[in-house]
PDB file of C-alpha atoms in Angstrom:
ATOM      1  CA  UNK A  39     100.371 101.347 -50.456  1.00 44.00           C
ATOM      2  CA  UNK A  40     101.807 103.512 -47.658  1.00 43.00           C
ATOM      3  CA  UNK A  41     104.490 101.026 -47.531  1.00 39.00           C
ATOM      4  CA  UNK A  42     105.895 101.433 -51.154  1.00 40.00           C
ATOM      5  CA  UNK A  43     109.279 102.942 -50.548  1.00 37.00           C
ATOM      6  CA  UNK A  44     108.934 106.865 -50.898  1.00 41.00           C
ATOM      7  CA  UNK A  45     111.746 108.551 -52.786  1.00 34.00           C
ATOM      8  CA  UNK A  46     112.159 111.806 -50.825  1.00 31.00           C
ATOM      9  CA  UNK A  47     109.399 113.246 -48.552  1.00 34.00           C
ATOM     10  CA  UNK A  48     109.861 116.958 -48.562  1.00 36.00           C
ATOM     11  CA  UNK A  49     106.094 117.981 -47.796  1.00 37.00           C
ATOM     12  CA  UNK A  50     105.923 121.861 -47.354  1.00 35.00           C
ATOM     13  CA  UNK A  51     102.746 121.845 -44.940  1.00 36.00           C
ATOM     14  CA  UNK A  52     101.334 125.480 -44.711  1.00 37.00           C
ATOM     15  CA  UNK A  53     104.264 127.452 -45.401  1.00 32.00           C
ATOM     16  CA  UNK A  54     106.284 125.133 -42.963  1.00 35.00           C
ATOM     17  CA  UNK A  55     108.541 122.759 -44.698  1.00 36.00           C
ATOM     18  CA  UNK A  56     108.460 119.294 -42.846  1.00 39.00           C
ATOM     19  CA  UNK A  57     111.902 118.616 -41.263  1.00 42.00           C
ATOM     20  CA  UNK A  58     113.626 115.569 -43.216  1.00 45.00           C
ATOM     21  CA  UNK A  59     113.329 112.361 -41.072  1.00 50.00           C
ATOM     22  CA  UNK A  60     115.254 109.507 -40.239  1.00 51.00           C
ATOM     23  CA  UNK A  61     112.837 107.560 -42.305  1.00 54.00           C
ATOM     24  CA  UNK A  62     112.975 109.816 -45.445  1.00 55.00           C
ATOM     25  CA  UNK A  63     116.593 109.564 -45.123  1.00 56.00           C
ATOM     26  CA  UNK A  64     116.416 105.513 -44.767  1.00 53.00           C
ATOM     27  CA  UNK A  65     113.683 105.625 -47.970  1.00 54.00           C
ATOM     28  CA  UNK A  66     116.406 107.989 -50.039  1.00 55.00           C
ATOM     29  CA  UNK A  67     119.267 105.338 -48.852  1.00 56.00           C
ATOM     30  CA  UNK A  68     117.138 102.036 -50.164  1.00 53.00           C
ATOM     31  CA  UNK A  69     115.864 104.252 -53.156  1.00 52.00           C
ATOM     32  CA  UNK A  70     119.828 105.039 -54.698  1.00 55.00           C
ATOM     33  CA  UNK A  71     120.545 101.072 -53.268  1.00 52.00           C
ATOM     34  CA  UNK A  72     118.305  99.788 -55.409  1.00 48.00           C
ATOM     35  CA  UNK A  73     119.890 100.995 -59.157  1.00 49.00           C
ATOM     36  CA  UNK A  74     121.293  98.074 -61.013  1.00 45.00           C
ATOM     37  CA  UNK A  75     124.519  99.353 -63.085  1.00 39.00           C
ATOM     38  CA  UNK A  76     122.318 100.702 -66.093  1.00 41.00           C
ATOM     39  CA  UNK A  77     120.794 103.378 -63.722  1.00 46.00           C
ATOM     40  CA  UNK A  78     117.089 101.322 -63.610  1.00 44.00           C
ATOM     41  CA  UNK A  79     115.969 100.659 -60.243  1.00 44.00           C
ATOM     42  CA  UNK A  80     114.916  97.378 -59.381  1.00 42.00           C
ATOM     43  CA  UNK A  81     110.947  97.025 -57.737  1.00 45.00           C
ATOM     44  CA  UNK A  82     111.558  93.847 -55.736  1.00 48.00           C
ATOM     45  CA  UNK A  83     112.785  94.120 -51.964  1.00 60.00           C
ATOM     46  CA  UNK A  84     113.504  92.005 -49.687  1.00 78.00           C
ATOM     47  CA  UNK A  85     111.308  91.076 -46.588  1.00 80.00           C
ATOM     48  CA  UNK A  86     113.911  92.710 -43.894  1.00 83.00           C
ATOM     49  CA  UNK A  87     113.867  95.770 -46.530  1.00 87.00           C
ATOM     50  CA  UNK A  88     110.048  95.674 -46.540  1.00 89.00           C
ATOM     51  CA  UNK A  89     109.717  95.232 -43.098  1.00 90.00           C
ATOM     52  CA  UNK A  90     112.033  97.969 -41.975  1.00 91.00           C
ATOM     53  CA  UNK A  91     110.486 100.202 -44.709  1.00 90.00           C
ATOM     54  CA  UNK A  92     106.790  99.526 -42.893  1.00 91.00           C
ATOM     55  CA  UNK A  93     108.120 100.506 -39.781  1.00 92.00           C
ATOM     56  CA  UNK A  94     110.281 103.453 -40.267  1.00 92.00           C
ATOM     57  CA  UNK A  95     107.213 104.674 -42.174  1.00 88.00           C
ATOM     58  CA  UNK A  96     105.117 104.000 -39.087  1.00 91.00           C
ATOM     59  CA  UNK A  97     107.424 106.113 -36.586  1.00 92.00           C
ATOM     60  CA  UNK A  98     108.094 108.730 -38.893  1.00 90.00           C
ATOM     61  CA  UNK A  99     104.013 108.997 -39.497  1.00 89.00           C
ATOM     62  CA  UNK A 100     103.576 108.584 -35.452  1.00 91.00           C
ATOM     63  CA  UNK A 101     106.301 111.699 -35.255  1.00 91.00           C
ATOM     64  CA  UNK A 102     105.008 114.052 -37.540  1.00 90.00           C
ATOM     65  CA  UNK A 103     101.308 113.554 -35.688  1.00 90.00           C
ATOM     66  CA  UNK A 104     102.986 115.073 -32.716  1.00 90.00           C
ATOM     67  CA  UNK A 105     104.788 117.484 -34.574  1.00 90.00           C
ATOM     68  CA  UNK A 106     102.213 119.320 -36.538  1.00 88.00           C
ATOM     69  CA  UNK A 107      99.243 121.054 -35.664  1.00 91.00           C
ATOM     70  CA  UNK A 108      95.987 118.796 -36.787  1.00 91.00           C
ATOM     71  CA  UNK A 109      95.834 120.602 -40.108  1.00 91.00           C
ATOM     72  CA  UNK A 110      99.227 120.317 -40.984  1.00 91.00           C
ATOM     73  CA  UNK A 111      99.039 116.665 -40.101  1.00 89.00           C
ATOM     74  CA  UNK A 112      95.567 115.995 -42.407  1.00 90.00           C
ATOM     75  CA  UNK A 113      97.117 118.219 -45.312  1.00 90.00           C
ATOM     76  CA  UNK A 114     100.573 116.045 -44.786  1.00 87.00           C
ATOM     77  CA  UNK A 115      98.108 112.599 -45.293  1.00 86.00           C
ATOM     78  CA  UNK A 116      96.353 114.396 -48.214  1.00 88.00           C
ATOM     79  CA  UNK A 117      99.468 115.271 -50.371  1.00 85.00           C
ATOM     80  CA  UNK A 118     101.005 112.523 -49.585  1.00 79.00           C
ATOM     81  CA  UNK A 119      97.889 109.883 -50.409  1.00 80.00           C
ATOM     82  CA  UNK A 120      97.796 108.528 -47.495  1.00 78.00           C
ATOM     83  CA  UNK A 121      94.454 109.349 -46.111  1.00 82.00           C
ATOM     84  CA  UNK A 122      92.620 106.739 -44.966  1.00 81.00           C
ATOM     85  CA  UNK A 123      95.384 104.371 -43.968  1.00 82.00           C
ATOM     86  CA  UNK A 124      97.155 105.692 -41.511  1.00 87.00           C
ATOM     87  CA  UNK A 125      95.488 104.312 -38.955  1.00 89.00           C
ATOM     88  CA  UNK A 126      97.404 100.452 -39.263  1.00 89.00           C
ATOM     89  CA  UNK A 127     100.831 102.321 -38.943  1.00 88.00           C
ATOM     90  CA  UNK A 128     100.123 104.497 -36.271  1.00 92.00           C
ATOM     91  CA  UNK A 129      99.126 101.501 -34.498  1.00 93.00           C
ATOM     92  CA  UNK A 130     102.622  99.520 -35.383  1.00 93.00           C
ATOM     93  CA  UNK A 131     104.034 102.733 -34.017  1.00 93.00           C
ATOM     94  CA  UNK A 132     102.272 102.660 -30.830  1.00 93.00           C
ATOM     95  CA  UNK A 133     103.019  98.747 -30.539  1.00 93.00           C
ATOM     96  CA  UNK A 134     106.774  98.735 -31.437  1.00 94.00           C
ATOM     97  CA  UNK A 135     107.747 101.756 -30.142  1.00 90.00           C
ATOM     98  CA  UNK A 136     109.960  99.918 -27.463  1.00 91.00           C
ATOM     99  CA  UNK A 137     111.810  98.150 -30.885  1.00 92.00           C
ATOM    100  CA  UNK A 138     114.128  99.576 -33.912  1.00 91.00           C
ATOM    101  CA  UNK A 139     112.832  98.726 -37.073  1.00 91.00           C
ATOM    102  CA  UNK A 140     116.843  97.117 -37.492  1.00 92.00           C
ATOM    103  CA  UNK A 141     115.222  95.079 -34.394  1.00 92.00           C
ATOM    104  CA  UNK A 142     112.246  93.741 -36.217  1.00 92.00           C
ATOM    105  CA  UNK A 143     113.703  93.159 -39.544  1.00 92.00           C
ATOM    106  CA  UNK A 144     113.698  89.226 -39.698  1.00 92.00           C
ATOM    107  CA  UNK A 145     109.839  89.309 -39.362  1.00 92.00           C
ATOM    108  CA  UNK A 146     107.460  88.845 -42.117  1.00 92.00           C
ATOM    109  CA  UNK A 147     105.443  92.467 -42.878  1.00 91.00           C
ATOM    110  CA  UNK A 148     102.115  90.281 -42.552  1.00 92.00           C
ATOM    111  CA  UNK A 149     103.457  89.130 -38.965  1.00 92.00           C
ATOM    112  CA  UNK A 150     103.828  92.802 -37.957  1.00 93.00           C
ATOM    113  CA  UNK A 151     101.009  93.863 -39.105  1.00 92.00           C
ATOM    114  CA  UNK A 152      98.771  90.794 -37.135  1.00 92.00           C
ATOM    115  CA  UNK A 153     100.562  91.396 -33.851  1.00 93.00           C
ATOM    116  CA  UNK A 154     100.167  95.524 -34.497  1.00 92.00           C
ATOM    117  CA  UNK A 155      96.066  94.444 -35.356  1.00 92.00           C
ATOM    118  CA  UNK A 156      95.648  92.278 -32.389  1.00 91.00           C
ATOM    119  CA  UNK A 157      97.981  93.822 -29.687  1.00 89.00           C
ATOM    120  CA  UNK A 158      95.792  92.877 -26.791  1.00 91.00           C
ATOM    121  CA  UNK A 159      95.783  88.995 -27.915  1.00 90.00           C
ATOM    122  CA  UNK A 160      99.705  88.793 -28.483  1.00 91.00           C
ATOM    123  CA  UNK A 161     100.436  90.931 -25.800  1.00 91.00           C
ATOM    124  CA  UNK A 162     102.477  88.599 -24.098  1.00 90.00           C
ATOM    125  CA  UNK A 163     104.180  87.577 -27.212  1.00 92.00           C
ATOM    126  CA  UNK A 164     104.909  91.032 -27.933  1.00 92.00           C
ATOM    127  CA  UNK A 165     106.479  91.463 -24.398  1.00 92.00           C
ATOM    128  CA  UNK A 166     108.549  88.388 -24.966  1.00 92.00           C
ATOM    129  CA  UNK A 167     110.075  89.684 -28.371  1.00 91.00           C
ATOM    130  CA  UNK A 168     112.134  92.628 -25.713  1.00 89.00           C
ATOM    131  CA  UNK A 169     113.749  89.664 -24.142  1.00 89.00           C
ATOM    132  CA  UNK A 170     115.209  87.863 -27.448  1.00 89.00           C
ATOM    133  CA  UNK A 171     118.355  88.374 -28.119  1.00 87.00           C
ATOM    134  CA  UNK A 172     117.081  87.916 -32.131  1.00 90.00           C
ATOM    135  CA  UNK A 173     114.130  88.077 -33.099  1.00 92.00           C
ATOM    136  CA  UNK A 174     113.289  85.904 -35.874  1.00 93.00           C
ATOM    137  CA  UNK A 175     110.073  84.739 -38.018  1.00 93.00           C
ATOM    138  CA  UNK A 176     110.774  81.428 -36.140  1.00 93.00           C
ATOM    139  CA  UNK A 177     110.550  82.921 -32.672  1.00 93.00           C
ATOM    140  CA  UNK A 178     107.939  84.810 -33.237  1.00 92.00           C
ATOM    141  CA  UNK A 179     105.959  81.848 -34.644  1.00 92.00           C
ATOM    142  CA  UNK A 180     107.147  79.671 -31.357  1.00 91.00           C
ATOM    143  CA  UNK A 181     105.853  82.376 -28.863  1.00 91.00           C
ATOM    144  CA  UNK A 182     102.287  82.698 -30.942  1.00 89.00           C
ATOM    145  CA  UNK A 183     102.558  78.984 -30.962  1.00 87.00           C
ATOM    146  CA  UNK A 184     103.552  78.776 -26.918  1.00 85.00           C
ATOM    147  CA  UNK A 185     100.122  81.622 -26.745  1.00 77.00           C
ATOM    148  CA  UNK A 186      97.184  79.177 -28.389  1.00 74.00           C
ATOM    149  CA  UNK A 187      95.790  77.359 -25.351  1.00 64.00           C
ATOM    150  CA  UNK A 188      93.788  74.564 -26.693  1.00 65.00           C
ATOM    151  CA  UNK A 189      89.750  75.603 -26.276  1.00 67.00           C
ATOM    152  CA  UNK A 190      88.207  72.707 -24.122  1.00 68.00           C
ATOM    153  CA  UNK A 191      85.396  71.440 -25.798  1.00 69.00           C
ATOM    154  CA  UNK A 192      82.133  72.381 -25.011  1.00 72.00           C
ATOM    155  CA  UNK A 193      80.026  68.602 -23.638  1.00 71.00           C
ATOM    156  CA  UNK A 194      77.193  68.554 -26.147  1.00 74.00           C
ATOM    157  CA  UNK A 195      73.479  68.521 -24.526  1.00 78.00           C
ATOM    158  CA  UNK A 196      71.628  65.864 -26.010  1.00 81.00           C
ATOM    159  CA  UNK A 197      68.934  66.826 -28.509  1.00 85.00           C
ATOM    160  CA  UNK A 198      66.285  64.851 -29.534  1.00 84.00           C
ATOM    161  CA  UNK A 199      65.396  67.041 -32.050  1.00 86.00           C
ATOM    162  CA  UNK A 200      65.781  67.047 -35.574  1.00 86.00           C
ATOM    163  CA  UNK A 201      65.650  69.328 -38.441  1.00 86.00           C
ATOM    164  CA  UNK A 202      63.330  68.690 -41.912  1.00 85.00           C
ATOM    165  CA  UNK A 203      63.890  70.295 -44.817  1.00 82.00           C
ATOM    166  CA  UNK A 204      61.559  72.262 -44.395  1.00 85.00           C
ATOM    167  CA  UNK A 205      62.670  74.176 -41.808  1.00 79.00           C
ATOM    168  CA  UNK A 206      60.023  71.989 -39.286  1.00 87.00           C
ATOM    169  CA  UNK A 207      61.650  69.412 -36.542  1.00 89.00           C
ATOM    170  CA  UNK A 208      60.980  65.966 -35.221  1.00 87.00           C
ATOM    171  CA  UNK A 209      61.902  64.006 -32.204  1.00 87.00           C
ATOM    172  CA  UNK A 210      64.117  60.954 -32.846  1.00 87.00           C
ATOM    173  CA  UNK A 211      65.235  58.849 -29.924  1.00 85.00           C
ATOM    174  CA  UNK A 212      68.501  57.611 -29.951  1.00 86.00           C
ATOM    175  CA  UNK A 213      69.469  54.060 -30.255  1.00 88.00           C
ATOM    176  CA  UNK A 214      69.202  52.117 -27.133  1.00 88.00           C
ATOM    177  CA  UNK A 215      71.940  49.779 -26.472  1.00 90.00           C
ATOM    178  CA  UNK A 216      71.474  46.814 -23.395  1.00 90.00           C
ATOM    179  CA  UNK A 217      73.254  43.240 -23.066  1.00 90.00           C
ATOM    180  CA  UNK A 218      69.371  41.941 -22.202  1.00 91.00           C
ATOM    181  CA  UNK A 219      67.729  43.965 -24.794  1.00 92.00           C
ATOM    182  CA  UNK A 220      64.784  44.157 -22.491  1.00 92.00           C
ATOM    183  CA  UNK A 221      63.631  46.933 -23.337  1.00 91.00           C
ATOM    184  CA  UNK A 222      63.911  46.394 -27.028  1.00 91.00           C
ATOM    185  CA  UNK A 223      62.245  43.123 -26.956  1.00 92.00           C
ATOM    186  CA  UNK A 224      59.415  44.521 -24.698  1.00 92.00           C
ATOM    187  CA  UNK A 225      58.883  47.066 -27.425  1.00 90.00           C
ATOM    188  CA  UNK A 226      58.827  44.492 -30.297  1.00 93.00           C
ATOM    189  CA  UNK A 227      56.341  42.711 -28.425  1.00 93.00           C
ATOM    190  CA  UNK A 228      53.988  45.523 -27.838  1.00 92.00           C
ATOM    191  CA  UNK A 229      54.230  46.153 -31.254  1.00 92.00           C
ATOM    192  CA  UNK A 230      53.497  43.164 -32.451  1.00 93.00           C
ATOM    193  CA  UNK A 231      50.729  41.930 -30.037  1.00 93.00           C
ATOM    194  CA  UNK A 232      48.931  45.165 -29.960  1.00 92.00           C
ATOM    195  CA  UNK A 233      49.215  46.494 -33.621  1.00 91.00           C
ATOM    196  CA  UNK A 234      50.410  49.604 -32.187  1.00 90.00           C
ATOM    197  CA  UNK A 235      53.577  51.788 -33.553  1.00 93.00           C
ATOM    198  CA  UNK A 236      57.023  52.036 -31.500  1.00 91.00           C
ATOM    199  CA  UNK A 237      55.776  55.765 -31.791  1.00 91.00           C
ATOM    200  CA  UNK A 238      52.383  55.122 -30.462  1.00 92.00           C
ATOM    201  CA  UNK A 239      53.621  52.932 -27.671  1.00 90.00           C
ATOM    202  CA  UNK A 240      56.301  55.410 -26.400  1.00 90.00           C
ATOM    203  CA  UNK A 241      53.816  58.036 -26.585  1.00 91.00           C
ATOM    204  CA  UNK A 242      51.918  56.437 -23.722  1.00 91.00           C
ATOM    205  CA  UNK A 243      54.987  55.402 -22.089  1.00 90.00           C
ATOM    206  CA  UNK A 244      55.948  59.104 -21.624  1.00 91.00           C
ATOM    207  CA  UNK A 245      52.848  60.422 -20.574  1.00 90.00           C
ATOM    208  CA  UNK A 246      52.198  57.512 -18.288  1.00 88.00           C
ATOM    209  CA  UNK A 247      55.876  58.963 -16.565  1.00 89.00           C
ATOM    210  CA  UNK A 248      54.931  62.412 -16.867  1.00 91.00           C
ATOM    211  CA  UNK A 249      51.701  61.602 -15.120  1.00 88.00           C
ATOM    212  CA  UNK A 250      53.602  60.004 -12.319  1.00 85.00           C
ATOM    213  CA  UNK A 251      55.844  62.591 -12.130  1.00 88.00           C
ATOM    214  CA  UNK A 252      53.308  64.922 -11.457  1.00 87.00           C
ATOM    215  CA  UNK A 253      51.359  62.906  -9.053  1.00 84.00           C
ATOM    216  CA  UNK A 254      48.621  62.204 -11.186  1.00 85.00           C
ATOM    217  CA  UNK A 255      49.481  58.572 -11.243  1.00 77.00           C
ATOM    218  CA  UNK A 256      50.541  56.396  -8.202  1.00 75.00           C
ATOM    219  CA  UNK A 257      51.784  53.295  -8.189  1.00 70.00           C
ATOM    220  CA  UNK A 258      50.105  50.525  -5.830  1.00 70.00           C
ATOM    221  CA  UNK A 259      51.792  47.909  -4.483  1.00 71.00           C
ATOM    222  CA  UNK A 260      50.533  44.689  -4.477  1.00 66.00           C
ATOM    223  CA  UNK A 261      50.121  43.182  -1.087  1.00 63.00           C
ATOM    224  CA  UNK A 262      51.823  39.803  -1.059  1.00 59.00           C
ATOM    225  CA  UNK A 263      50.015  38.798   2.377  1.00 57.00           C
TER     226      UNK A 263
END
C-alpha cells in the first residue's frame, strides 16, 4: 500500500530530480529507527508511526501535484506504484491540511481515513479536532459520538396486505379488540345463523359502506311518530 513506509524517494521525473521532502526525510528517519541491534529491520509500527506515515505521505503526494507539471506528476505515480490510489491521500491532504501529522498521531489510520472519506458528514467533527488541545482516538470517538442524531422513526401506515409465497398478496384484517366485543359477537352470529364466512360477511359490509359513501345507498330513518 501507499502507506508502507518508503525507504528513500529520489524519483528523477523527466530529467528533473524530485526535491527530497519532509516526508522522505521522516520515511528515511523511521526506516534507520526501525533496525534492531543485528542490523534487521523490524515490519511492525506503531499506530502514531502508521498514522503519521499516512499523512506525511498524503502532503508530500498533495505537494508534488502542485509542483510538477501533469506528466511529471503521472510518471512520479507510475514509478512509484502508486497509480490508482492516490486519490484517498490527496483527499486526507485536502482535509487535514489545517493539522501536522505530529497533530493527528493518536488517531487510528482507519479513523483518518473515514473522516478524510466522508468530510462533508464529520465536518463539524473535523472543525472541532482545531480546538483540542489533544487530539485523541477517544475524542475523536466522543465528537462522532456527540454528531449521530438519533433518526426519528418513520409512523408505519397500516397495511392490510400480505405477501404469499408466491409472490401474490392477500388482505388480512387486523385483530379487533373491544371491552363489549360487539362487533365480534355480531360477526359470530352472522356466521353462524346465515352459513356465511367472516370473509363473505365483511365483503358485503364494505361494499354496503362504499355504497354509502358514494351516495348510492341512503340511510332512512324510521319515523317514530
Amino acid at each position: 500500500m501507499i502507506a508502507q513506509v518508503q525507504t528513500v524517494i529520489s524519483s528523477q521525473v523527466d530529467s528533473k530530480v524530485v526535491k527530497k521532502s519532509e516526508f522522505e526525510q521522516y520515511a528515511q528517519e523511521k526506516a534507520n529507527a526501525l533496525k534492531n541491534a543485528s542490523g534487521e529491520e523490524f515490519s511492525l509500527l506503531s499506530l502514531a508511526d502508521v498514522t503519521k506515515t499516512i499523512l506525511h505521505h498524503a502532503f508530500w503526494l498533495a505537494e508534488q501535484k502542485q509542483k510538477l507539471s501533469l506528466r511529471q506528476y503521472k510518471q512520479l505515480l507510475i514509478e512509484q506504484g502508486w497509480k490508482g490510489e492516490e486519490k484517498r491521500y490527496l483527499k486526507i491532504a485536502a482535509v487535514f491540511g489545517e493539522f501536522s501529522p505530529q497533530d493527528l498521531a493518536q488517531i487510528e489510520p482507519l479513523t483518518v481515513y473515514q473522516l478524510a472519506n466522508n468530510s462533508n458528514k464529520y465536518k463539524s467533527v473535523i472543525d472541532a479536532l482545531l480546538d483540542l488541545r489533544a487530539i485523541t482516538q477517544e475524542a475523536v470517538r466522543s465528537l462522532v459520538k456527540q454528531k449521530r442524531t438519533p433518526k426519528e422513526p418513520k409512523p408505519e401506515k397500516p397495511s392490510i396486505w400480505r405477501r404469499t409465497k408466491n409472490g401474490g398478496r392477500y388482505c388480512q384484517i387486523p385483530a379487533i379488540h373491544e371491552e363489549d366485543e360487539h362487533t365480534g359477537v355480531a360477526l359470530q352470529s352472522m356466521i353462524d345463523t346465515e352459513g356465511l364466512s367472516a370473509q363473505q360477511i365483511v365483503a358485503e359490509a364494505i361494499a354496503l359502506r362504499q355504497a354509502y359513501k358514494e351516495g348510492r345507498l341512503v340511510v332512512v330513518e324510521e319515523d317514530k311518530n
